[in-house]
mmCIF file of C-alpha atoms and ligand atoms in Angstrom:
data_model
loop_
_atom_site.group_PDB
_atom_site.id
_atom_site.type_symbol
_atom_site.label_atom_id
_atom_site.label_comp_id
_atom_site.label_asym_id
_atom_site.label_seq_id
_atom_site.Cartn_x
_atom_site.Cartn_y
_atom_site.Cartn_z
ATOM 1 C CA MET A 119 -13.234 2.249 -19.385
ATOM 2 C CA SER A 120 -10.262 0.136 -20.225
ATOM 3 C CA VAL A 121 -9.926 -3.560 -19.636
ATOM 4 C CA ARG A 122 -8.058 -4.310 -16.465
ATOM 5 C CA ARG A 123 -5.568 -7.095 -15.819
ATOM 6 C CA ARG A 124 -6.919 -9.961 -13.709
ATOM 7 C CA LEU A 125 -4.718 -11.652 -11.150
ATOM 8 C CA VAL A 126 -5.025 -14.560 -8.760
ATOM 9 C CA VAL A 127 -2.214 -14.444 -6.225
ATOM 10 C CA ALA A 128 -1.151 -17.160 -3.776
ATOM 11 C CA ASN A 129 0.213 -15.859 -0.492
ATOM 12 C CA TRP A 130 1.716 -18.918 1.143
ATOM 13 C CA LYS A 131 2.803 -16.995 4.264
ATOM 14 C CA LEU A 132 5.060 -19.192 6.478
ATOM 15 C CA ASN A 133 3.861 -22.389 4.800
ATOM 16 C CA GLY A 134 4.788 -24.608 1.888
ATOM 17 C CA ASP A 135 7.831 -26.717 1.102
ATOM 18 C CA LEU A 136 9.792 -27.985 -1.898
ATOM 19 C CA THR A 137 7.202 -30.695 -2.542
ATOM 20 C CA LEU A 138 4.416 -28.137 -2.814
ATOM 21 C CA ILE A 139 6.622 -25.918 -4.977
ATOM 22 C CA GLY A 140 7.048 -28.833 -7.396
ATOM 23 C CA LYS A 141 3.377 -29.799 -7.466
ATOM 24 C CA MET A 142 2.104 -26.244 -7.791
ATOM 25 C CA SER A 143 4.624 -25.437 -10.534
ATOM 26 C CA ALA A 144 3.660 -28.477 -12.590
ATOM 27 C CA ALA A 145 -0.037 -27.708 -12.214
ATOM 28 C CA LEU A 146 0.226 -24.000 -13.006
ATOM 29 C CA ASN A 147 2.594 -24.582 -15.932
ATOM 30 C CA GLY A 148 -0.178 -26.657 -17.482
ATOM 31 C CA LEU A 149 -3.039 -24.293 -16.659
ATOM 32 C CA THR A 150 -4.472 -22.789 -19.822
ATOM 33 C CA ASP A 151 -8.158 -22.191 -19.132
ATOM 34 C CA THR A 152 -8.000 -18.930 -17.238
ATOM 35 C CA THR A 153 -7.561 -15.333 -18.332
ATOM 36 C CA ALA A 154 -6.017 -14.447 -14.986
ATOM 37 C CA GLU A 155 -2.318 -13.972 -14.429
ATOM 38 C CA MET A 156 -1.436 -16.567 -11.778
ATOM 39 C CA VAL A 157 1.134 -15.484 -9.193
ATOM 40 C CA VAL A 158 2.778 -17.546 -6.452
ATOM 41 C CA CYS A 159 4.363 -15.818 -3.452
ATOM 42 C CA PRO A 160 6.267 -18.443 -1.427
ATOM 43 C CA ALA A 161 8.824 -17.788 1.318
ATOM 44 C CA TYR A 162 12.118 -16.242 0.122
ATOM 45 C CA PRO A 163 14.220 -19.455 -0.226
ATOM 46 C CA TYR A 164 11.855 -20.852 -2.866
ATOM 47 C CA LEU A 165 11.997 -17.806 -5.144
ATOM 48 C CA GLY A 166 15.366 -18.859 -6.554
ATOM 49 C CA SER A 167 14.176 -22.335 -7.471
ATOM 50 C CA LEU A 168 11.038 -20.988 -9.205
ATOM 51 C CA SER A 169 13.170 -18.510 -11.104
ATOM 52 C CA ALA A 170 15.731 -21.171 -12.111
ATOM 53 C CA SER A 171 13.052 -23.515 -13.424
ATOM 54 C CA LYS A 172 11.614 -20.791 -15.696
ATOM 55 C CA VAL A 173 8.026 -21.323 -14.617
ATOM 56 C CA LYS A 174 5.176 -20.101 -16.830
ATOM 57 C CA PHE A 175 3.418 -18.224 -14.037
ATOM 58 C CA SER A 176 4.525 -15.128 -12.180
ATOM 59 C CA ILE A 177 6.642 -15.084 -9.054
ATOM 60 C CA GLY A 178 6.048 -12.793 -6.102
ATOM 61 C CA ALA A 179 7.636 -12.166 -2.708
ATOM 62 C CA GLN A 180 5.706 -11.625 0.507
ATOM 63 C CA ASN A 181 7.801 -8.730 1.766
ATOM 64 C CA MET A 182 11.060 -6.830 1.194
ATOM 65 C CA SER A 183 13.296 -4.375 2.989
ATOM 66 C CA GLN A 184 12.850 -0.623 3.085
ATOM 67 C CA TYR A 185 16.656 -0.438 2.772
ATOM 68 C CA THR A 186 18.776 -0.934 -0.325
ATOM 69 C CA SER A 187 21.907 -2.496 1.223
ATOM 70 C CA GLY A 188 24.107 -2.449 4.290
ATOM 71 C CA ALA A 189 24.109 -3.719 7.852
ATOM 72 C CA PHE A 190 20.506 -4.931 8.042
ATOM 73 C CA THR A 191 20.735 -8.580 9.112
ATOM 74 C CA GLY A 192 17.920 -10.717 7.781
ATOM 75 C CA GLU A 193 16.679 -8.267 5.159
ATOM 76 C CA VAL A 194 16.119 -8.806 1.408
ATOM 77 C CA SER A 195 16.260 -5.864 -0.996
ATOM 78 C CA ALA A 196 14.138 -4.964 -4.005
ATOM 79 C CA SER A 197 17.095 -5.329 -6.366
ATOM 80 C CA MET A 198 17.752 -8.862 -5.049
ATOM 81 C CA LEU A 199 14.147 -9.769 -5.811
ATOM 82 C CA SER A 200 14.297 -8.291 -9.269
ATOM 83 C CA ALA A 201 17.502 -10.275 -10.041
ATOM 84 C CA PHE A 202 15.489 -13.487 -9.482
ATOM 85 C CA ASP A 203 12.638 -12.550 -11.850
ATOM 86 C CA VAL A 204 10.359 -11.666 -8.945
ATOM 87 C CA LYS A 205 7.624 -9.658 -10.624
ATOM 88 C CA TYR A 206 5.468 -8.781 -7.626
ATOM 89 C CA VAL A 207 5.951 -8.046 -3.953
ATOM 90 C CA ILE A 208 3.195 -8.035 -1.345
ATOM 91 C CA LEU A 209 3.584 -4.925 0.808
ATOM 92 C CA GLY A 210 1.766 -3.887 3.958
ATOM 93 C CA HIS A 211 -0.013 -7.160 4.583
ATOM 94 C CA SER A 212 -2.032 -6.819 7.799
ATOM 95 C CA GLU A 213 0.176 -9.474 9.426
ATOM 96 C CA ARG A 214 3.233 -7.315 8.686
ATOM 97 C CA ARG A 215 1.442 -4.260 10.042
ATOM 98 C CA ALA A 216 0.101 -5.935 13.198
ATOM 99 C CA ILE A 217 2.819 -8.451 14.118
ATOM 100 C CA PHE A 218 5.928 -6.711 12.795
ATOM 101 C CA GLY A 219 4.878 -3.122 13.442
ATOM 102 C CA GLU A 220 5.092 -1.864 9.850
ATOM 103 C CA SER A 221 3.739 1.658 9.589
ATOM 104 C CA ASN A 222 2.216 3.343 6.559
ATOM 105 C CA GLU A 223 5.489 5.299 6.256
ATOM 106 C CA ILE A 224 7.662 2.163 6.130
ATOM 107 C CA ILE A 225 5.287 0.585 3.631
ATOM 108 C CA ALA A 226 5.459 3.713 1.473
ATOM 109 C CA GLU A 227 9.275 3.553 1.503
ATOM 110 C CA LYS A 228 9.172 -0.090 0.408
ATOM 111 C CA PHE A 229 6.649 0.750 -2.313
ATOM 112 C CA ALA A 230 8.929 3.438 -3.740
ATOM 113 C CA LEU A 231 11.925 1.069 -3.780
ATOM 114 C CA ALA A 232 9.948 -1.735 -5.387
ATOM 115 C CA VAL A 233 8.784 0.543 -8.217
ATOM 116 C CA LYS A 234 12.305 1.902 -8.685
ATOM 117 C CA ASN A 235 13.599 -1.670 -9.116
ATOM 118 C CA GLY A 236 10.866 -2.793 -11.484
ATOM 119 C CA VAL A 237 9.054 -4.993 -8.957
ATOM 120 C CA HIS A 238 5.274 -4.440 -8.948
ATOM 121 C CA PRO A 239 3.909 -3.749 -5.465
ATOM 122 C CA ILE A 240 0.725 -5.444 -4.267
ATOM 123 C CA LEU A 241 -0.306 -2.962 -1.582
ATOM 124 C CA CYS A 242 -2.563 -4.494 1.066
ATOM 125 C CA VAL A 243 -5.115 -2.432 2.935
ATOM 126 C CA GLY A 244 -7.969 -3.394 5.221
ATOM 127 C CA GLU A 245 -9.888 -2.615 8.379
ATOM 128 C CA THR A 246 -10.203 -4.603 11.606
ATOM 129 C CA GLU A 247 -13.546 -5.866 12.840
ATOM 130 C CA GLU A 248 -13.650 -3.140 15.476
ATOM 131 C CA GLN A 249 -12.985 -0.444 12.885
ATOM 132 C CA ARG A 250 -15.762 -1.819 10.683
ATOM 133 C CA ASN A 251 -18.183 -1.890 13.607
ATOM 134 C CA ASN A 252 -17.282 1.734 14.361
ATOM 135 C CA ASP A 253 -17.965 2.731 10.745
ATOM 136 C CA GLU A 254 -14.310 3.579 10.211
ATOM 137 C CA THR A 255 -13.698 1.308 7.222
ATOM 138 C CA GLU A 256 -13.404 4.047 4.605
ATOM 139 C CA ALA A 257 -11.397 6.339 6.888
ATOM 140 C CA VAL A 258 -8.870 3.583 7.663
ATOM 141 C CA ILE A 259 -8.488 2.391 4.099
ATOM 142 C CA GLY A 260 -8.455 5.926 2.760
ATOM 143 C CA ALA A 261 -5.569 6.768 5.098
ATOM 144 C CA GLN A 262 -3.641 3.608 4.183
ATOM 145 C CA VAL A 263 -3.880 4.362 0.456
ATOM 146 C CA LYS A 264 -3.220 8.094 0.890
ATOM 147 C CA ALA A 265 -0.070 7.528 2.977
ATOM 148 C CA VAL A 266 1.522 5.660 0.092
ATOM 149 C CA MET A 267 0.101 7.838 -2.694
ATOM 150 C CA ASP A 268 1.330 11.031 -1.008
ATOM 151 C CA LYS A 269 4.846 9.633 -0.768
ATOM 152 C CA VAL A 270 5.252 7.984 -4.185
ATOM 153 C CA GLY A 271 2.736 9.919 -6.312
ATOM 154 C CA VAL A 272 -0.292 8.464 -8.059
ATOM 155 C CA LYS A 273 1.693 7.673 -11.245
ATOM 156 C CA ALA A 274 3.711 5.100 -9.271
ATOM 157 C CA PHE A 275 0.484 3.093 -9.106
ATOM 158 C CA ILE A 276 0.490 2.538 -12.888
ATOM 159 C CA ASP A 277 2.203 -0.853 -12.441
ATOM 160 C CA ALA A 278 0.949 -1.544 -8.940
ATOM 161 C CA VAL A 279 -1.889 -3.626 -7.566
ATOM 162 C CA ILE A 280 -4.006 -2.944 -4.490
ATOM 163 C CA ALA A 281 -5.426 -5.773 -2.395
ATOM 164 C CA TYR A 282 -8.365 -5.146 -0.103
ATOM 165 C CA GLU A 283 -8.113 -7.601 2.765
ATOM 166 C CA PRO A 284 -10.489 -7.010 5.655
ATOM 167 C CA VAL A 285 -8.508 -8.168 8.687
ATOM 168 C CA TRP A 286 -11.534 -9.930 10.172
ATOM 169 C CA ALA A 287 -11.856 -12.077 7.043
ATOM 170 C CA ILE A 288 -8.246 -13.318 6.974
ATOM 171 C CA GLY A 289 -7.879 -16.956 7.958
ATOM 172 C CA THR A 290 -11.242 -16.915 9.706
ATOM 173 C CA GLY A 291 -13.480 -18.467 7.067
ATOM 174 C CA LYS A 292 -15.611 -15.289 7.296
ATOM 175 C CA THR A 293 -15.610 -13.721 3.846
ATOM 176 C CA ALA A 294 -16.927 -10.283 3.085
ATOM 177 C CA THR A 295 -20.021 -10.662 0.950
ATOM 178 C CA ALA A 296 -19.431 -9.807 -2.679
ATOM 179 C CA GLU A 297 -21.489 -6.633 -2.200
ATOM 180 C CA MET A 298 -19.524 -5.552 0.888
ATOM 181 C CA ALA A 299 -16.239 -6.111 -0.894
ATOM 182 C CA GLN A 300 -17.436 -4.333 -4.050
ATOM 183 C CA GLN A 301 -18.397 -1.287 -1.996
ATOM 184 C CA VAL A 302 -14.870 -0.946 -0.591
ATOM 185 C CA HIS A 303 -13.242 -1.683 -3.956
ATOM 186 C CA ARG A 304 -15.298 1.087 -5.540
ATOM 187 C CA PHE A 305 -14.282 3.441 -2.731
ATOM 188 C CA ILE A 306 -10.581 2.651 -3.328
ATOM 189 C CA ARG A 307 -10.921 3.154 -7.084
ATOM 190 C CA GLN A 308 -12.679 6.473 -6.573
ATOM 191 C CA GLN A 309 -9.947 7.592 -4.213
ATOM 192 C CA VAL A 310 -7.271 6.854 -6.825
ATOM 193 C CA ALA A 311 -9.478 8.433 -9.530
ATOM 194 C CA SER A 312 -9.624 11.663 -7.548
ATOM 195 C CA GLU A 313 -5.871 11.919 -8.272
ATOM 196 C CA ASP A 314 -5.764 10.298 -11.718
ATOM 197 C CA GLN A 315 -8.705 8.771 -13.564
ATOM 198 C CA GLN A 316 -6.587 6.803 -16.024
ATOM 199 C CA VAL A 317 -4.494 5.157 -13.319
ATOM 200 C CA ALA A 318 -7.684 4.251 -11.438
ATOM 201 C CA ASP A 319 -9.284 2.712 -14.519
ATOM 202 C CA THR A 320 -6.393 0.320 -15.123
ATOM 203 C CA LEU A 321 -5.478 -0.460 -11.497
ATOM 204 C CA PRO A 322 -6.191 -4.083 -10.530
ATOM 205 C CA ILE A 323 -7.838 -4.239 -7.098
ATOM 206 C CA LEU A 324 -7.832 -7.735 -5.598
ATOM 207 C CA TYR A 325 -9.971 -9.072 -2.790
ATOM 208 C CA GLY A 326 -8.392 -11.190 -0.040
ATOM 209 C CA GLY A 327 -9.802 -12.864 3.051
ATOM 210 C CA SER A 328 -11.026 -16.477 3.092
ATOM 211 C CA VAL A 329 -11.285 -16.688 -0.707
ATOM 212 C CA ASN A 330 -11.956 -20.276 -1.776
ATOM 213 C CA ALA A 331 -13.187 -22.220 -4.786
ATOM 214 C CA GLY A 332 -16.755 -21.821 -3.574
ATOM 215 C CA ASN A 333 -16.926 -18.031 -3.211
ATOM 216 C CA ALA A 334 -14.407 -16.841 -5.812
ATOM 217 C CA LYS A 335 -16.756 -16.624 -8.787
ATOM 218 C CA ASP A 336 -19.247 -14.423 -7.006
ATOM 219 C CA LEU A 337 -16.510 -12.101 -5.714
ATOM 220 C CA PHE A 338 -14.700 -11.870 -9.069
ATOM 221 C CA ALA A 339 -17.971 -11.046 -10.866
ATOM 222 C CA GLN A 340 -18.145 -7.659 -9.114
ATOM 223 C CA ALA A 341 -17.372 -4.609 -11.227
ATOM 224 C CA ASP A 342 -14.358 -3.445 -9.232
ATOM 225 C CA ILE A 343 -12.940 -6.798 -8.092
ATOM 226 C CA ASP A 344 -10.139 -7.835 -10.433
ATOM 227 C CA GLY A 345 -9.064 -11.080 -8.811
ATOM 228 C CA GLY A 346 -7.936 -12.409 -5.474
ATOM 229 C CA LEU A 347 -5.135 -12.636 -2.950
ATOM 230 C CA VAL A 348 -5.478 -16.112 -1.519
ATOM 231 C CA GLY A 349 -3.986 -17.505 1.694
ATOM 232 C CA GLY A 350 -5.065 -20.899 3.036
ATOM 233 C CA ALA A 351 -6.797 -22.101 -0.136
ATOM 234 C CA SER A 352 -3.663 -21.410 -2.200
ATOM 235 C CA LEU A 353 -1.843 -24.226 -0.401
ATOM 236 C CA LYS A 354 -4.151 -26.759 -2.054
ATOM 237 C CA VAL A 355 -3.167 -27.176 -5.687
ATOM 238 C CA GLU A 356 -6.560 -28.165 -7.118
ATOM 239 C CA GLU A 357 -8.407 -25.508 -5.146
ATOM 240 C CA PHE A 358 -5.999 -22.773 -6.217
ATOM 241 C CA LEU A 359 -6.426 -23.809 -9.850
ATOM 242 C CA ALA A 360 -10.208 -23.736 -9.425
ATOM 243 C CA ILE A 361 -9.968 -20.190 -8.025
ATOM 244 C CA GLY A 362 -7.888 -19.233 -11.060
ATOM 245 C CA ARG A 363 -10.540 -20.674 -13.347
ATOM 246 C CA SER A 364 -13.191 -18.583 -11.575
ATOM 247 C CA VAL A 365 -11.871 -15.448 -13.288
HETATM 248 P P1 13P B 663 -6.832 -16.497 3.845
HETATM 249 O O1 13P B 663 -7.191 -16.704 2.408
HETATM 250 O O2 13P B 663 -6.215 -17.688 4.503
HETATM 251 O O3 13P B 663 -7.975 -15.907 4.619
HETATM 252 O O4 13P B 663 -5.669 -15.379 3.871
HETATM 253 C C1 13P B 663 -5.862 -14.220 3.156
HETATM 254 C C2 13P B 663 -4.586 -13.469 3.116
HETATM 255 O O5 13P B 663 -4.115 -12.967 4.118
HETATM 256 C C3 13P B 663 -3.894 -13.385 1.826
HETATM 257 O O6 13P B 663 -2.892 -12.426 1.855
#
């Protein structure tokens, strides 16, 4: 088995400001004691300033359009992201699926465009509490991964990342136990392996959902957990650094 890349990704959602951009940049530029690639995904307006200041960490966006150009007011394209050194884009976050009605098909279209433009997708999947209670976790996640894989082909996952984010663990302080998370991560890796073993072996699979400095080490120690996608705790500079050091 090959060594996989480790990533710790900050998803700031609709939070953060120029002050936090400055503080986080200074702190991450000086962070040397982690083997993880640190990624910050702020709201769109801040991407340009991170890019212009040539930060030492990676830049990601939280979303992008499924269209390339044209009369789509309010949208941002993959090529626009790539022009600003945006290396990653979070796609299919459960908040996009639930609040903004993004379907697996739309997410698959975005995934294809991101890859085509050299932006690495971070594909989010996860079950709701009700689905977990009904024993539908694997069926739901399997379908979310398959919808994208069928459209773009397994080879498009070579430069991609998957994030497992159980919806019931997002912003609730309820984390999946390390064992629960590991079980789903293994399931996802096996699903990708059924199409292509090599892609599965090198695919980083991140855990997200109430990750903090206290639980990160235990989660990241699991065989198939290659880092984290962090919401609330990524808005606190010291805590985000501590999560990075947990890798
Ligand atoms: P929290 O870490 O705030 O639970 O959010 C997780 C998340 O949605 C990251 O994408």
